[in-house]
XYZ file of C-alpha atoms in Angstrom:
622
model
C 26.394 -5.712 29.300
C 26.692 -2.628 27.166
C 23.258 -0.600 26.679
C 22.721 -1.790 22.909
C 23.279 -4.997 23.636
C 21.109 -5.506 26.291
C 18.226 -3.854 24.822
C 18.476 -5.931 21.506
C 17.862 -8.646 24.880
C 15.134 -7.409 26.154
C 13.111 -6.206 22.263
C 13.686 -9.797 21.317
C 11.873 -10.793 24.898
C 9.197 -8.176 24.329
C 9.058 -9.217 20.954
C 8.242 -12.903 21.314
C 5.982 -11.894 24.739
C 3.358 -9.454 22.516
C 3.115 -11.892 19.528
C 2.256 -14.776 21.852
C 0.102 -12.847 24.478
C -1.902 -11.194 21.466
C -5.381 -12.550 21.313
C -6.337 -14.562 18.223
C -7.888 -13.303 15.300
C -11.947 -13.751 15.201
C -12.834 -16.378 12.630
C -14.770 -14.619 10.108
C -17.739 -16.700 9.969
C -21.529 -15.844 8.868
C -20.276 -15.245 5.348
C -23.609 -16.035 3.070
C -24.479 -16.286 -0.463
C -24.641 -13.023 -1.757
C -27.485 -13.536 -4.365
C -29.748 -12.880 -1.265
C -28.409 -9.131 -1.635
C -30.805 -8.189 -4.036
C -33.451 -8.918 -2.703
C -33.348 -5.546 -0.698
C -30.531 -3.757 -1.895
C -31.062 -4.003 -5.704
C -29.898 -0.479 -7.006
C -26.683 -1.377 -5.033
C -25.905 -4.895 -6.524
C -26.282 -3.579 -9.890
C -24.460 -0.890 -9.376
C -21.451 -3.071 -7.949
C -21.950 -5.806 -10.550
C -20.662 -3.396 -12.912
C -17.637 -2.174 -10.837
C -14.039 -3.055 -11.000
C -14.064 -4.188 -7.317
C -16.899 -6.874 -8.614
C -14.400 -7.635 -11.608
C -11.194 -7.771 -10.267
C -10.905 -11.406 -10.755
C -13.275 -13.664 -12.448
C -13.150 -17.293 -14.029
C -11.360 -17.139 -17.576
C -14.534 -17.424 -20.174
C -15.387 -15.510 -23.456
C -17.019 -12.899 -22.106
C -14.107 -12.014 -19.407
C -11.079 -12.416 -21.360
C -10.403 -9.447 -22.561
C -7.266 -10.117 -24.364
C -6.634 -11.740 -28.651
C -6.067 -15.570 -28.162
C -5.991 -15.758 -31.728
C -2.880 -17.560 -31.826
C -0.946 -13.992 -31.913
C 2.607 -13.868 -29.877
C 4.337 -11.463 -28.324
C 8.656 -11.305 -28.287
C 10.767 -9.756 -25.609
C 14.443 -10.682 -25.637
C 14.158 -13.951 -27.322
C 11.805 -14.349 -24.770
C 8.325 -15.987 -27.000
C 4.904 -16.112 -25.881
C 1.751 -17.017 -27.820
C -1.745 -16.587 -26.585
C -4.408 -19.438 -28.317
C -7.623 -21.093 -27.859
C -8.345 -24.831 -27.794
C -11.820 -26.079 -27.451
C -13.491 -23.222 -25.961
C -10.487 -22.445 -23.171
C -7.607 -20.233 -23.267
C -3.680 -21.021 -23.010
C -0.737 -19.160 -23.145
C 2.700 -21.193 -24.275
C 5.801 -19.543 -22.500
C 9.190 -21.030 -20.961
C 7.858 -22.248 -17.555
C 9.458 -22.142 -14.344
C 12.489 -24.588 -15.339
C 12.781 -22.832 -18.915
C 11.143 -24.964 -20.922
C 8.463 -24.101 -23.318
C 4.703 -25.576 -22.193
C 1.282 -24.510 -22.352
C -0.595 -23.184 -19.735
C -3.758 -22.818 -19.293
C -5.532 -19.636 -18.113
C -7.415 -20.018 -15.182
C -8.557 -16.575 -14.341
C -8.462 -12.971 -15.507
C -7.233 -10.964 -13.352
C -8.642 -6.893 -13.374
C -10.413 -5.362 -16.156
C -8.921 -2.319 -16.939
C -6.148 -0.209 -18.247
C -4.544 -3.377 -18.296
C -6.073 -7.183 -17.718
C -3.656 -9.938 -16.516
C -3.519 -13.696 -16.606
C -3.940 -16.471 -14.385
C -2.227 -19.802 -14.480
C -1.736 -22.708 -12.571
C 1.445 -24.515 -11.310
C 2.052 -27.506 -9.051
C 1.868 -26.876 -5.449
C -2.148 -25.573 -4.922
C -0.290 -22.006 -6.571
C -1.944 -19.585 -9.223
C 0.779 -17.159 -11.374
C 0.156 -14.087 -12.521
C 1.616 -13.828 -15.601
C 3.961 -10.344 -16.583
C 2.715 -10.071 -20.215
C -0.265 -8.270 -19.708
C -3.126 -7.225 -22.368
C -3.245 -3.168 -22.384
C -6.673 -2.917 -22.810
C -6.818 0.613 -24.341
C -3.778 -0.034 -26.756
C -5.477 -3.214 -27.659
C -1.953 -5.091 -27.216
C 0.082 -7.385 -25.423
C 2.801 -5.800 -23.265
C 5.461 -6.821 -20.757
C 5.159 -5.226 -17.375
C 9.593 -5.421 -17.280
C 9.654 -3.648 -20.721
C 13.364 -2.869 -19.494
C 14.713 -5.813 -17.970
C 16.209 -9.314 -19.655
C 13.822 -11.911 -17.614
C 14.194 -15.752 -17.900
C 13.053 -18.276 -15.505
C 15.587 -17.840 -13.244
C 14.805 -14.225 -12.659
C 12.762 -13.439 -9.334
C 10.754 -11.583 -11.765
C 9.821 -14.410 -13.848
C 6.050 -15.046 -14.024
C 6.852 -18.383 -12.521
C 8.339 -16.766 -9.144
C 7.138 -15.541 -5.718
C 6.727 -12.256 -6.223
C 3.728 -12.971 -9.199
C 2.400 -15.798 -6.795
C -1.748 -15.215 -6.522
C -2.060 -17.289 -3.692
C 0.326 -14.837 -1.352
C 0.450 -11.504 -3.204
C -2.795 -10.733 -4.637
C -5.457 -12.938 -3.792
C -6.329 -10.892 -0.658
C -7.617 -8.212 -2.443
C -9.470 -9.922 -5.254
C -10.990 -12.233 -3.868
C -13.709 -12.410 -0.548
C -13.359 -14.333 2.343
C -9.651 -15.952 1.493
C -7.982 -18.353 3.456
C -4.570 -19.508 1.822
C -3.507 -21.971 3.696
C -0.329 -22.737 3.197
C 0.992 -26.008 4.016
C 4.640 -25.127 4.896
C 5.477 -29.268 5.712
C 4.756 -30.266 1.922
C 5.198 -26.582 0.320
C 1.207 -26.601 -0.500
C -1.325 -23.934 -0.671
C -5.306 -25.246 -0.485
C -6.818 -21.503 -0.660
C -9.974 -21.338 -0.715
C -12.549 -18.067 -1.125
C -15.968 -17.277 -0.496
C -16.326 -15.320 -3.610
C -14.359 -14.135 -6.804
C -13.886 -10.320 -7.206
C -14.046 -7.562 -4.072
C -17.890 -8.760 -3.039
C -20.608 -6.821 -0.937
C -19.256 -9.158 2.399
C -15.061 -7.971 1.496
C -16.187 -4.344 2.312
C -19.188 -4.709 5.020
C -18.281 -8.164 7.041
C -19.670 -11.257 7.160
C -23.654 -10.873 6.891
C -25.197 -13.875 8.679
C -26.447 -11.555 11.112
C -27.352 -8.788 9.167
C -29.524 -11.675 7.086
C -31.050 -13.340 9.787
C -32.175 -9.561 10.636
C -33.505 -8.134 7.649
C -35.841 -12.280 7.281
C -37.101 -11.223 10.919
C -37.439 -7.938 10.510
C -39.767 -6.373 13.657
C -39.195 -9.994 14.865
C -36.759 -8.439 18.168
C -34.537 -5.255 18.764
C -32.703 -3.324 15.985
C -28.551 -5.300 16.250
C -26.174 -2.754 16.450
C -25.087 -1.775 12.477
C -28.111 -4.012 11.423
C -26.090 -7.255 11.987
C -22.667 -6.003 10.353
C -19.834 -5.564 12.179
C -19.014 -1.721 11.047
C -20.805 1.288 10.345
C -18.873 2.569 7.270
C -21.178 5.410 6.231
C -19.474 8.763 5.627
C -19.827 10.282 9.131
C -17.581 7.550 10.291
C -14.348 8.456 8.274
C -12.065 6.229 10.198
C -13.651 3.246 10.123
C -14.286 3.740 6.562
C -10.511 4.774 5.690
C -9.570 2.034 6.958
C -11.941 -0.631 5.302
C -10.895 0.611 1.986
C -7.310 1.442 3.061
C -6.272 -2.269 3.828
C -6.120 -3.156 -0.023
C -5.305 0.645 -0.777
C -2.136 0.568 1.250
C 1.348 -0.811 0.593
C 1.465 -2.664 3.809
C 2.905 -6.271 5.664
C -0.103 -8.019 7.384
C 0.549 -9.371 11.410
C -3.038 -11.450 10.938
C -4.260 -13.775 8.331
C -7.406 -11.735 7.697
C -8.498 -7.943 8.504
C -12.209 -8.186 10.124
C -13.694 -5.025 8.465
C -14.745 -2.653 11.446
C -11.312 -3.256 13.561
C -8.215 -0.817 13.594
C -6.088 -1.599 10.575
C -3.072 -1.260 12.563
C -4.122 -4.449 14.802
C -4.038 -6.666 11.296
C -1.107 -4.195 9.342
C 1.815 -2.411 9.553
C 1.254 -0.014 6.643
C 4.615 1.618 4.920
C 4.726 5.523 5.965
C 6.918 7.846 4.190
C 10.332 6.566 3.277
C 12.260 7.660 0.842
C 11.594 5.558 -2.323
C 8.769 4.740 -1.729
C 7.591 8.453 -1.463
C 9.291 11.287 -3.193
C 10.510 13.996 -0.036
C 7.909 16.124 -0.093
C 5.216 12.754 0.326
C 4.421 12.615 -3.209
C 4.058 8.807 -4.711
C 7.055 7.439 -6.029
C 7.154 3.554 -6.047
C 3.590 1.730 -6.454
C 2.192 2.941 -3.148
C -1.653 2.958 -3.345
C -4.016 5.530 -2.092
C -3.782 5.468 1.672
C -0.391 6.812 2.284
C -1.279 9.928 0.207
C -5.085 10.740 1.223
C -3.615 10.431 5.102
C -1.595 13.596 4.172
C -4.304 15.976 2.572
C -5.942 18.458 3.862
C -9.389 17.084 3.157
C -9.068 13.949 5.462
C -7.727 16.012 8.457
C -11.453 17.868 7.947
C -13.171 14.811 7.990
C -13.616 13.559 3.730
C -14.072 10.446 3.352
C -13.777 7.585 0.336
C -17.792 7.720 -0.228
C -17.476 11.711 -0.595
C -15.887 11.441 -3.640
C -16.621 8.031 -4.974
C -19.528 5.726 -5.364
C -19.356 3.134 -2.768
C -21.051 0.422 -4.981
C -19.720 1.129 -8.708
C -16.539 2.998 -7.377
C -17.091 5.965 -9.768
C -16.398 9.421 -9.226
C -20.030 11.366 -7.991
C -19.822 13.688 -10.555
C -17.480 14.094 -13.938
C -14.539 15.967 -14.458
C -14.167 19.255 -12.417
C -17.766 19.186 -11.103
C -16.513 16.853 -8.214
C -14.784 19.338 -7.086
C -16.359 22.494 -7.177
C -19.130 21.021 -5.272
C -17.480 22.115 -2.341
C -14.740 24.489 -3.636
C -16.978 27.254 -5.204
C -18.275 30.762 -4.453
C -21.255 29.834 -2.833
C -19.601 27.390 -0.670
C -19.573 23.702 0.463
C -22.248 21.186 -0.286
C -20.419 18.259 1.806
C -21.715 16.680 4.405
C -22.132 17.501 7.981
C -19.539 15.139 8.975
C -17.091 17.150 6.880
C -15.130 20.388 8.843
C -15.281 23.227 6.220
C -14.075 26.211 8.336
C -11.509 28.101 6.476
C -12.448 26.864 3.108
C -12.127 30.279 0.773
C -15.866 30.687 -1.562
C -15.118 31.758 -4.880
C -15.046 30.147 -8.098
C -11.827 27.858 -8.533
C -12.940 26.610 -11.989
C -12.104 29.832 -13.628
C -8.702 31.125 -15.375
C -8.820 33.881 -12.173
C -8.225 30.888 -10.066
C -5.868 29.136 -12.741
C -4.377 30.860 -14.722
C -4.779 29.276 -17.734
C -6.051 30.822 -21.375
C -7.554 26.723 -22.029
C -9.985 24.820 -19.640
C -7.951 22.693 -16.889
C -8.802 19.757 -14.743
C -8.252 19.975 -11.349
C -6.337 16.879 -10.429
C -3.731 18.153 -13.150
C -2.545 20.926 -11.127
C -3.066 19.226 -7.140
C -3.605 15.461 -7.739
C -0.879 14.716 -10.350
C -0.617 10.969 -12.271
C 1.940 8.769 -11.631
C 2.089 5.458 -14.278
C 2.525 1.938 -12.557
C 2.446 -1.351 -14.567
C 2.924 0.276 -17.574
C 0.121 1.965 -18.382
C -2.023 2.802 -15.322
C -1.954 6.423 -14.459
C -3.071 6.738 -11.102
C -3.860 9.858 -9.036
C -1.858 11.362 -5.878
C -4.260 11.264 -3.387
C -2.763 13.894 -1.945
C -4.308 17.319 -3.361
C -1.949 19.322 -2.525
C -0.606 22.553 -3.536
C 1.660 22.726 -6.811
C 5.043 24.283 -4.716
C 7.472 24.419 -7.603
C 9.629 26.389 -5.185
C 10.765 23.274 -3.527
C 11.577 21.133 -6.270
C 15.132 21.527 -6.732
C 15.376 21.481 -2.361
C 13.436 18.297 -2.305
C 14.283 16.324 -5.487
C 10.524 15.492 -6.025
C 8.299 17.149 -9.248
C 6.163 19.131 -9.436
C 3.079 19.426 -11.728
C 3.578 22.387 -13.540
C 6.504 21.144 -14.718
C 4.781 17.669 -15.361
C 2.973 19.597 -18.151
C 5.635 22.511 -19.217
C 8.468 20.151 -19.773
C 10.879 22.717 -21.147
C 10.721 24.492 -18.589
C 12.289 24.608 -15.025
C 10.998 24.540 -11.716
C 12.711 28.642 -11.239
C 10.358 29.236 -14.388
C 7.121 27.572 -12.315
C 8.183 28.697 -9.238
C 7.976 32.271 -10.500
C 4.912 31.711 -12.238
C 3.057 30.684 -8.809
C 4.682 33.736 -6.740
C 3.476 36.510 -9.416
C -0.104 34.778 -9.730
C -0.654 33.982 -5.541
C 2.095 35.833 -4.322
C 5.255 35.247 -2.229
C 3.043 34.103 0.771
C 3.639 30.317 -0.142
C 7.503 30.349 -0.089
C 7.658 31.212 3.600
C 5.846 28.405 4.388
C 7.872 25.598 5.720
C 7.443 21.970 4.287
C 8.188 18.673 5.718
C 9.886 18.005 2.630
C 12.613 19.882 2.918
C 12.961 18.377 6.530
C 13.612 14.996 4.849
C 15.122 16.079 1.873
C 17.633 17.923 4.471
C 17.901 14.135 6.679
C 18.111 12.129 4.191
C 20.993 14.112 2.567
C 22.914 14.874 5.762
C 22.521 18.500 5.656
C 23.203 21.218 8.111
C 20.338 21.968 10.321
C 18.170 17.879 9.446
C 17.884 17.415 13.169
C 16.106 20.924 14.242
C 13.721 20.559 10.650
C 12.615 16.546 11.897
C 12.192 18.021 15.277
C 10.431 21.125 13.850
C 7.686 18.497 12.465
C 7.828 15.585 14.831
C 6.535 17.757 17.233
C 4.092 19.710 15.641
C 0.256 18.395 16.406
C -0.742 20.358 12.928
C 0.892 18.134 10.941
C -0.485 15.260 9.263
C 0.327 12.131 11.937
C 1.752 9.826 8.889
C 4.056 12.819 8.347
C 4.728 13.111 12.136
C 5.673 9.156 12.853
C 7.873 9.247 9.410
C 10.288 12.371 10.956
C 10.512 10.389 14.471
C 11.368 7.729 12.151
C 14.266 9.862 10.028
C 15.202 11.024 13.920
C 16.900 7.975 14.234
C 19.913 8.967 12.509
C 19.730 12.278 14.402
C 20.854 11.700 18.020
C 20.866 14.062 20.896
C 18.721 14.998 24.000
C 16.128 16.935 22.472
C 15.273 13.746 19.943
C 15.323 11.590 22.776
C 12.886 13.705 24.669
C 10.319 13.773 21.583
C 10.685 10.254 20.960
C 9.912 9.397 24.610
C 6.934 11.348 24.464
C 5.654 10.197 21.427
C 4.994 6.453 22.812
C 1.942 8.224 24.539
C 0.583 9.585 21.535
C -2.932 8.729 20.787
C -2.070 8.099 17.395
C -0.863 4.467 16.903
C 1.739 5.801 13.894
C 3.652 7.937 16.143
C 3.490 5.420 18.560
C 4.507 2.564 16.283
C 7.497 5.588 14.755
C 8.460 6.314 18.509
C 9.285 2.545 19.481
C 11.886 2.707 16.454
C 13.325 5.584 17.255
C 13.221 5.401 21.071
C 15.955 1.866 20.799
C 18.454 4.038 18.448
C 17.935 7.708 20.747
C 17.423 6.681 24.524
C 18.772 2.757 24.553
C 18.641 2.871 28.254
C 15.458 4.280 28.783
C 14.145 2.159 26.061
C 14.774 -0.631 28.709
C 12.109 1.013 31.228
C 9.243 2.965 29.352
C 9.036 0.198 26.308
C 7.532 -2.144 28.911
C 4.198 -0.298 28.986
C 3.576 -0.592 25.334
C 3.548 -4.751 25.518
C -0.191 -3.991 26.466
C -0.662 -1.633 23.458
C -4.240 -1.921 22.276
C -2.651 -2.386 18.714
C -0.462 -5.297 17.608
C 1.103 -2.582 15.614
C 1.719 -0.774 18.277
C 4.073 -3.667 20.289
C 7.733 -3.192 20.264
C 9.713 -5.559 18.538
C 8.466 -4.606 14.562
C 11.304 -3.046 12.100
C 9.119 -0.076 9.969
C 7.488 -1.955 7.176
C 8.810 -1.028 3.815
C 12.027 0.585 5.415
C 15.116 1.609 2.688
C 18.305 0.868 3.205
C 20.829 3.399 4.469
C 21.643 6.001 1.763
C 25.239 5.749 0.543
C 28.116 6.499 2.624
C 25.985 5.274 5.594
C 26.241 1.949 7.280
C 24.023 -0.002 9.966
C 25.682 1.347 13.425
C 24.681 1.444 17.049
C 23.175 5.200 16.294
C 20.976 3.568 14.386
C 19.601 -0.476 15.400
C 17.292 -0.313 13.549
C 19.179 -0.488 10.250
C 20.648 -3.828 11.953
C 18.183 -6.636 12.190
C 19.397 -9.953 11.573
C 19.448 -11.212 8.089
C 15.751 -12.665 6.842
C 14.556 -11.797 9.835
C 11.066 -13.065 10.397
C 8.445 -11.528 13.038
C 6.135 -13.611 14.038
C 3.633 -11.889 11.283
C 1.192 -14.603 10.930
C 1.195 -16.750 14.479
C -1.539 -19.457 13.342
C 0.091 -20.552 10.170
C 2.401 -19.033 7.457
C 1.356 -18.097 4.506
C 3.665 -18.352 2.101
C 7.697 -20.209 2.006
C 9.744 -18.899 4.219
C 14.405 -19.232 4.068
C 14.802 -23.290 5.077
C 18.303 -24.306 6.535
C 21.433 -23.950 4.688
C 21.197 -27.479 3.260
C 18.163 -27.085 1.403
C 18.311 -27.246 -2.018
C 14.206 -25.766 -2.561
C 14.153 -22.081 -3.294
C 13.812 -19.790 -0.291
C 11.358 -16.888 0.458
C 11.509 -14.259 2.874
C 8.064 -14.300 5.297
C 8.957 -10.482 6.594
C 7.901 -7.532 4.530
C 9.899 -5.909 6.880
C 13.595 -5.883 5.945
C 15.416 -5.538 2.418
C 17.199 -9.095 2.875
C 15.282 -11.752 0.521
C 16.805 -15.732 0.462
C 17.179 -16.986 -2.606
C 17.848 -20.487 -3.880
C 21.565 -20.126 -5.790
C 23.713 -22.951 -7.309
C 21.353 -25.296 -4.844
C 22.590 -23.687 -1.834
C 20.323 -21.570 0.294
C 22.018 -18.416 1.011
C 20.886 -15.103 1.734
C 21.012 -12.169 -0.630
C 20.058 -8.558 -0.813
C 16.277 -8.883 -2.084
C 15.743 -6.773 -5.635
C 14.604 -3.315 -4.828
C 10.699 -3.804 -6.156
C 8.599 -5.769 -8.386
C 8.645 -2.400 -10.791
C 11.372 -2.586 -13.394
C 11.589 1.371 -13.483
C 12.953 1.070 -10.334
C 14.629 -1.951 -9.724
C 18.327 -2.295 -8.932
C 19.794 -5.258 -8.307
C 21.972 -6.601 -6.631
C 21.640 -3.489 -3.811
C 17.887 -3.355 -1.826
C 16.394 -0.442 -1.843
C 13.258 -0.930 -0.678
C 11.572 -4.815 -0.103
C 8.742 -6.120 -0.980
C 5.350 -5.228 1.104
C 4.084 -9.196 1.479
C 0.332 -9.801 2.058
């Protein structure tokens, strides 16, 4: 049996072995009534009550719905919707999910701010977020496809899967969830401890913890007082991680993430790929926070979330600038001990010497630059990096001086930066031009993935995502790094080096993949495709270089053993609509003229980017 073919054998047989051998997800029981909170911890629970997190999603009343149900409407390509009241409630009337004009009830609200959306209900157990949004700010309603022609039939109709609460969003605004899905009868009973991002969605269940603090003196101290993490500052990883599973594009491989275990046992978080990132690891496609802060400079020294941000109200420690030069300024850091500030310059970086500028400047203009998702959310790269101008025309990506100076060029900034820091920065080799250089086929890709693959300086998302590029890069001194990699302490490269390992060294795949079925990580089991993976670029086609552009068609890992959570492709014959269960792989199902067939999925649920029929990137499912 040819090499390829035998080892697409033996992943499925790993495959299947480390989903089923996997231990079982805790429940997560002691969750309590959180009024209790207060009693102690009162600063805390009014600082949260006025928080986003609390707010995320509450029951539709007067004083939550922030939107004009005045009977106003809102057109989009013949497309009407009019927002009303009607004894006390709210309702929306819109073409429903067979085209037809009804009115709908809103359940919920769903976030507060730049932009509140809707809740409704449809048969089935499911909740619907609708796509015309109120823009808060703007004090109007707005589509969130301002570019596309939608109608019920869309995938991007309110009415479809990808706007489904129960599967896409309720994770993360809601506490304790359990969806339950009833595949049989196409049902979802979810239930939820709480509405909103509560005190028990970040620390754990707190039955303990309560039982504790009623005893108190009563017996010894519990280990974290009864929780089941420690996510003060000094523990960085643990805390990372509890925010990062809702501030990470990401498929899930458990039906719940137990705050205080390794996200990469519950996850498989998206790294790097191109679309999703621009080449040089700036946010491209609605990506979250994770992806980015796991490349700066200030989480390799040891920053945390709870540095910079309130834990409780989720608000920057200090205004404007001042959050930064608390530890950038010529007197040096005031950060915690936790917090490695060796090599930090003092001087004083909110000055034009440091600048450049005749008129005040924020920080985050210049090295944590805004991206706009949904329309009118402008979010920050959570990267803080360095403005490198220099390498925008290499890489294809922006860069923020030009964000501002427009009418400019990147030469123009690029020059700028050299007279002002010097030529220092130039010489100072990138990752992004290692992908922009493998993902455009260029001479010299394989020694620049190599070049960072194998350096231990590098950031490790930035590591695992050249292993992954290696793919398409064959030869003995790939092979070699990828082997090595599956001992890495770091479950990305490990995760990176499985993928790459099947497409460089098939054969030896056969031998040293075995070891890694008793991976600590579920993550870290062969047998996954990379979550959020793109599709070839063009000219390039699925090949024995490179399996893992070659899974099956709707291929489904075993992401959610106990149950699934959401409809998954039925047979041929079926005549319901069809849903992919895998994050994992651009192919979607789709219900068309009745039949079931597979298609390629549409790129992403953000119209600026979307491009259908080709995939360029599939959905991250919860």
């Amino acid at each position: 049996m040819p090499a390829c073919r035998l080892l697409a054998v033996f992943l499925i047989a790993l495959f299947v072995n480390a989903v089923s051998a996997g231990p079982a997800p805790a429940a997560e029981g002691g969750l309590v009534d959180e009024a209790g909170c207060g009693e102690c911890h009162a600063a805390q629970q009014r600082s949260h009550a006025g928080s986003q997190h609390a707010r995320a999603m509450q029951s539709a009343t007067a004083a939550t719905v922030k939107g004009v149900f005045d009977g106003s409407s809102f057109r989009q390509d013949g497309q009407l919707t009019r927002f009303f009241r009607r004894g006390g409630r709210f309702f929306v009337n819109t073409d429903g999910p067979d085209g037809r004009r009804q009115d709908f009830e809103v359940r919920h609200t769903f976030g507060l701010e730049p932009l509140q959306q809707y809740l409704v209900a449809l048969p089935g157990g499911r909740l619907q977020a609708l796509t015309t949004a109120w823009d808060v700010k703007g004090k109007r309603w707005y589509s969130l496809h301002p570019d596309e022609r939608i109608d019920y039939r869309d995938v991007l109709h309110w009415s479809r899967p990808p706007q489904n609460w129960n599967a896409m969003c309720a994770t993360c605004h809601t506490t304790g969830l359990r969806k339950n899905y009833d595949s049989a009868n196409d049902r979802y009973t979810t239930t939820y401890a709480a509405q909103g991002v509560s005190c028990q969605a970040c620390h754990g269940p707190a039955g303990d913890h309560l039982t504790w603090a009623r005893g108190r003196g009563a017996g010894v101290v519990p280990p974290q007082k009864g929780f089941a993490a420690d996510l003060r500052a000094g523990n960085g990883q643990v805390q990372a991680e509890a925010c990062g599973y809702c501030h990470v594009l990401r498929a899930t491989l458990t039906p719940a993430y137990p705050v205080g275990q390794p996200l990469l046992d519950h996850t498989l978080p998206v790294g790097l790929p191109a679309g999703r990132y621009f080449n040089d690891g700036q946010q491209r496609d609605e990506v979250f926070n994770l992806g980015s802060w796991q490349q700066s400079r200030m989480h390799a020294r040891g920053l945390t979330c709870t540095d910079c941000h309130d834990a409780h109200s989720g608000k920057t420690r200090a205004p404007g600038n001042a959050l930064c030069t608390g530890c950038h300024n010529p007197a040096g850091p005031a950060a915690g001990s936790h917090v490695d500030t060796r090599g930090l310059q003092h001087k004083d970086y909110d000055s034009p010497a440091h600048h450049h500028h005749s008129a005040p400047v924020s920080c985050v203009e210049c090295h944590a630059p805004k991206r706009t998702y949904m329309g009118v959310d402008p979010r920050l790269d959570h990267a803080f990096r360095i403005p490198r101008p220099d390498l925008s025309a290499e890489t294809a990506s922006p860069n923020a001086c030009n964000l501002c100076h427009a009418d400019k060029d990147p030469a123009w900034a690029a020059s700028a930066v050299a007279g002002w820091y010097g030529e220092g920065r130039r010489a100072e080799y990138h990752y992004g031009q290692a992908f922009a250089a493998a993902r455009n086929m260029r001479p010299g890709a394989a020694a620049g993935l190599l070049r960072i693959a194998g350096d231990p300086a590098q950031p490790a998302i930035v590591r695992a995502e050249a292993l992954e590029e290696l793919a398409a890069y064959p030869g003995p001194a790939a092979a070699r790094l990828a082997l090595a990699a599956l001992a890495e302490a770091d479950g990305r490269l490990r995760i990176a080096a499985t993928h790459a390992v099947t497409a460089l060294a098939p054969r030896e795949a056969l031998r040293d993949l075995q070891p890694l079925l008793r991976d600590p990580l579920r993550a870290g089991k062969p047998g996954w495709p990379p979550a959020g993976k793109p599709r070839p670029p063009p000219g390039r086609t699925p090949t024995s270089r490179n399996p893992g552009w070659a899974w099956p068609r709707c291929w489904r890992p075993a992401a959610t053993p106990a149950a699934p959570s959401r409809p998954c492709a039925r047979p041929s014959g079926s005549t319901r609509p069809t849903w992919p269960a895998s994050s994992t792989w651009p192919t979607c199902c789709a219900a068309r003229g009745g039949k079931a067939t597979p298609k390629p999925c549409s790129a992403t649920v953000s119209s600026a980017s979307r491009g259908r029929p080709p995939c360029t990137r599939p959905w991250p499912w919860p």
